[in-house]
Each structure stands twice: as C-alpha cells, then as structure tokens.
Tab-separated table of C-alpha atoms in Angstrom:
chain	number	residue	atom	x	y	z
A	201	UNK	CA	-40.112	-14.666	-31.473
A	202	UNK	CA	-39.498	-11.111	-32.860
A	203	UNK	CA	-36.319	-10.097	-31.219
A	204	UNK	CA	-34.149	-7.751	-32.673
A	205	UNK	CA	-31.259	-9.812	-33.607
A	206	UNK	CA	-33.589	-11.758	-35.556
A	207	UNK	CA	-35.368	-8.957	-37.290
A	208	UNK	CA	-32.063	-7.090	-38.168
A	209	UNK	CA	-30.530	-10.481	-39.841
A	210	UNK	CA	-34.011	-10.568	-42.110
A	211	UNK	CA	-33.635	-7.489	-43.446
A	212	UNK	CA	-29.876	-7.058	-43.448
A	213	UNK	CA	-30.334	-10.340	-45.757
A	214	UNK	CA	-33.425	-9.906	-47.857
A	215	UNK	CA	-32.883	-8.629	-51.498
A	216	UNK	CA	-36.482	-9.851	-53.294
A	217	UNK	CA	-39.661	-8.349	-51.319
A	218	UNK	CA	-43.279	-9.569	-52.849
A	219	UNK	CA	-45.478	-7.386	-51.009
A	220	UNK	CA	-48.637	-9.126	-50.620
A	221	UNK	CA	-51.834	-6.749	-50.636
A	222	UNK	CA	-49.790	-3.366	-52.367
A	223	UNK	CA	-52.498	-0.708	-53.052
A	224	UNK	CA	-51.682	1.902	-55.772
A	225	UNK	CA	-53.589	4.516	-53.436
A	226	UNK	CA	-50.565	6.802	-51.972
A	227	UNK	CA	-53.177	6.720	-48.496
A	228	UNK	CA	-52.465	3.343	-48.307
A	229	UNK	CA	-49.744	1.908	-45.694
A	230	UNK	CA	-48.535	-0.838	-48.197
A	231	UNK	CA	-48.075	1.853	-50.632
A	232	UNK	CA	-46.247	3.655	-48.433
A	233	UNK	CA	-43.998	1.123	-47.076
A	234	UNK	CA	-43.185	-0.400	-50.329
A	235	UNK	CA	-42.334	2.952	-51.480
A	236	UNK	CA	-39.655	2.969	-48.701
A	237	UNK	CA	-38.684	-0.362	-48.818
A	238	UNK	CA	-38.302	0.662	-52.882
A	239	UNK	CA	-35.604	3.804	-51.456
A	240	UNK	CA	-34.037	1.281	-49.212
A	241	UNK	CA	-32.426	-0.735	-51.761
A	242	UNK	CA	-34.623	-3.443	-51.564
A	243	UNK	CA	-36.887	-4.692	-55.059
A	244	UNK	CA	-40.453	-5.189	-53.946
A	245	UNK	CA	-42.601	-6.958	-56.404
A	246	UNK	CA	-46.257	-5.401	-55.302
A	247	UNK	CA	-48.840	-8.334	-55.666
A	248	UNK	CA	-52.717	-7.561	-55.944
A	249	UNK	CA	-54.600	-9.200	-58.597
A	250	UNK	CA	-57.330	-5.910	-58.531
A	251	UNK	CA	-54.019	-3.974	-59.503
A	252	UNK	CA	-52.758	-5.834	-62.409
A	253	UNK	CA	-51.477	-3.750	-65.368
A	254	UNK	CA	-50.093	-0.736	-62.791
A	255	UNK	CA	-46.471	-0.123	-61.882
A	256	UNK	CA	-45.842	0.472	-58.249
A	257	UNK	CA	-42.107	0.922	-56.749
A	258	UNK	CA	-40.787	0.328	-60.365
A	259	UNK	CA	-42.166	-2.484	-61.216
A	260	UNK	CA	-45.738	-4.261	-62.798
A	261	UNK	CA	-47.940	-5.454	-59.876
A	262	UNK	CA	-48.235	-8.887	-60.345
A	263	UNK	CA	-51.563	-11.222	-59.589
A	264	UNK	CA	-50.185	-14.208	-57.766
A	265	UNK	CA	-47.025	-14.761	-55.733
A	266	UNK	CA	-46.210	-17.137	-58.687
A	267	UNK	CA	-45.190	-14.028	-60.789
A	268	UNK	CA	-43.254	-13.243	-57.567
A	269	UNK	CA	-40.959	-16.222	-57.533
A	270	UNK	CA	-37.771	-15.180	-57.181
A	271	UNK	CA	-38.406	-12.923	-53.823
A	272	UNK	CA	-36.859	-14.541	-50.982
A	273	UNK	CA	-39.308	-12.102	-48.346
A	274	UNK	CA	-42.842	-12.088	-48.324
A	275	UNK	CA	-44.414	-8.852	-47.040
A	276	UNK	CA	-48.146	-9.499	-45.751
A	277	UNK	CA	-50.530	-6.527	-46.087
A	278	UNK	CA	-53.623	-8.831	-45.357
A	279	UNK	CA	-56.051	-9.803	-42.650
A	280	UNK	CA	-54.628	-12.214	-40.292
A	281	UNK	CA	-57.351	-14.897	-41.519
A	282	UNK	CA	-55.849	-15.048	-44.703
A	283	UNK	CA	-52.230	-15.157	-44.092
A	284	UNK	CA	-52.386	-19.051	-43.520
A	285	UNK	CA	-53.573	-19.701	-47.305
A	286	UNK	CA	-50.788	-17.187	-48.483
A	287	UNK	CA	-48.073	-18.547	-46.184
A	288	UNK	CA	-48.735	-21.903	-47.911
A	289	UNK	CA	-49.121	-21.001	-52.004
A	290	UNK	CA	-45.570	-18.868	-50.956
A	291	UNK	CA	-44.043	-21.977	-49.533
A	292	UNK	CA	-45.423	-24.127	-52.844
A	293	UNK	CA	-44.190	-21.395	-55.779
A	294	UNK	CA	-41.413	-19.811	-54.199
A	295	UNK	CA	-38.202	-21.516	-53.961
A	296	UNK	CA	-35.887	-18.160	-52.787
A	297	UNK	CA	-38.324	-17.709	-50.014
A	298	UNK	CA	-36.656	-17.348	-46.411
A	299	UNK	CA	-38.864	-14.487	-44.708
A	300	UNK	CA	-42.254	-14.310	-43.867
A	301	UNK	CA	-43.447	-10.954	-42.467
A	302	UNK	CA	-46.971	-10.141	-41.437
A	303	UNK	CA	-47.600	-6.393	-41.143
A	304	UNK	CA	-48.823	-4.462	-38.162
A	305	UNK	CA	-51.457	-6.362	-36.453
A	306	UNK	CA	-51.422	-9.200	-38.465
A	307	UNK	CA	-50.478	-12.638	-36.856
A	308	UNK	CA	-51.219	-16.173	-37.292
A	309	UNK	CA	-49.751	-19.480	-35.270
A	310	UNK	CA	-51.185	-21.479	-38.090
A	311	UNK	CA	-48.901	-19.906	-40.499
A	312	UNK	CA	-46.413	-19.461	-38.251
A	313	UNK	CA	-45.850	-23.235	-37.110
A	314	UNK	CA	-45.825	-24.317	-40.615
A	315	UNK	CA	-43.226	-21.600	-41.802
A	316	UNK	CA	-40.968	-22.474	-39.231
A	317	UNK	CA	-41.589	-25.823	-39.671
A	318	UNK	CA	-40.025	-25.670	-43.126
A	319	UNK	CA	-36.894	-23.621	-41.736
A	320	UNK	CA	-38.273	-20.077	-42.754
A	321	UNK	CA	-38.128	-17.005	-39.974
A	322	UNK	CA	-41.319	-15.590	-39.239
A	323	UNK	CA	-41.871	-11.767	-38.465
A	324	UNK	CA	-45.190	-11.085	-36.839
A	325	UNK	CA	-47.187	-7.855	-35.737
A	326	UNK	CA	-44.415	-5.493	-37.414
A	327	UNK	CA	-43.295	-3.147	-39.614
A	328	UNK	CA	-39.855	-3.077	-41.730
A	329	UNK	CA	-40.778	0.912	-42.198
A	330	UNK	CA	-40.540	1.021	-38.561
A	331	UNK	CA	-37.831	-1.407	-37.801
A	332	UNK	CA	-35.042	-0.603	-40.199
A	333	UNK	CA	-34.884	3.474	-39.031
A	334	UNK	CA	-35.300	1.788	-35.409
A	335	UNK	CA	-32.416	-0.433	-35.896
A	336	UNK	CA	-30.060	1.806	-37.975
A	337	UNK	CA	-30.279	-0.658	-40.723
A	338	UNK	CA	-28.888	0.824	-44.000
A	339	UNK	CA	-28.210	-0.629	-47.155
C-alpha cells in the first residue's frame, strides 16, 4: 500500500539511491528526478549499462546494481515487465537495500510479493519528485 506515512518514512530514511534506467538526456524524467533527488541531499548512483563512462548527479553511471551496492533505495525507471528481474538481482547484490520504488506507471505484484516477502517496503506507481514537495519532506 502507498500511504503517506509509509512513503514519508522511505524517504525521510533513505541516504543511497541507485536509480535504475538514468538517461544522460536532460529530456529525460530519470534525469530529471535524479537531478532533484541529487539537490535533495540524497546520493543517487545512476545505473544504465548504455551510459557507462558518463557522470550524472556527481557521480560515474554504473552498469549493474552490483556497482550500486551500498544504496539502501532502488529507484525503477523501467517498464513494469522488467522490474521483477531487477527487484531480484537488487535483493541478491545489495545488502543496504530497504526500498524499492517503481516510477510513475510502473508496477508489478510479482516483484512486489517477493520484496515484501523479504521485509523490504515497496513504492509503486510514484514519484519521489512529486512526493517529497507534496509531503514537505526536507532534508
């Protein structure tokens, strides 16, 4: 469930965000979100393997979400179809990882289930660009 108390506790909490799908193109909403997420205090590690060897929000895009193993939030920029395969090589390599967070109409029950199964909280369908100015989260 996405309630608010929920959503304000993951980002009030997260410090490490690997944001899965970052596009260097400024047009891009992941760019544009990690970009704020960047000004909100946050570190976002952008992973895209077609990206590798570019710096986005301060820091080298990565090419798996091994590189991205200390983030404790995983942001998902990706089709819906793909987020179970992610949700599970994020659960394998990342040992910090509390937050999973699928982007504006991205959901998946598959993933979902098995994230929660495992004790993680599980953002669906949203935005933290939208939800941290919505819920007067500063940092």
């Amino acid at each position: 469930m996405n309630d608010d108390a929920k959503i304000r506790t993951v980002l009030e909490e997260a410090q490490v965000i690997a944001l899965v799908g970052a596009s260097p193109y400024p047009s891009r909403a992941s760019n544009s979100v990690g970009r704020f997420l960047q000004r909100q205090g946050y570190r976002v590690i952008p992973v895209n393997p077609m990206a590798v060897g570019e710096t986005l929000f301060g820091e080298p895009v990565v090419a798996s979400l091994a590189e991205a193993a200390e983030a404790d939030f995983l942001d998902i920029f990706r089709r819906s179809e793909a987020v179970p395969a992610i949700v599970s090589e994020a659960m394998e390599v990342m040992p910090k990882l509390r937050t999973i967070w699928m982007q504006l109409g991205v959901t998946s029950e598959a993933a979902r289930t098995q994230a929660e199964a495992a004790g993680l909280s599980v953002i669906e369908d949203r935005c933290p660009a939208i939800e941290i100015p919505r819920l007067g989260i500063t940092r």
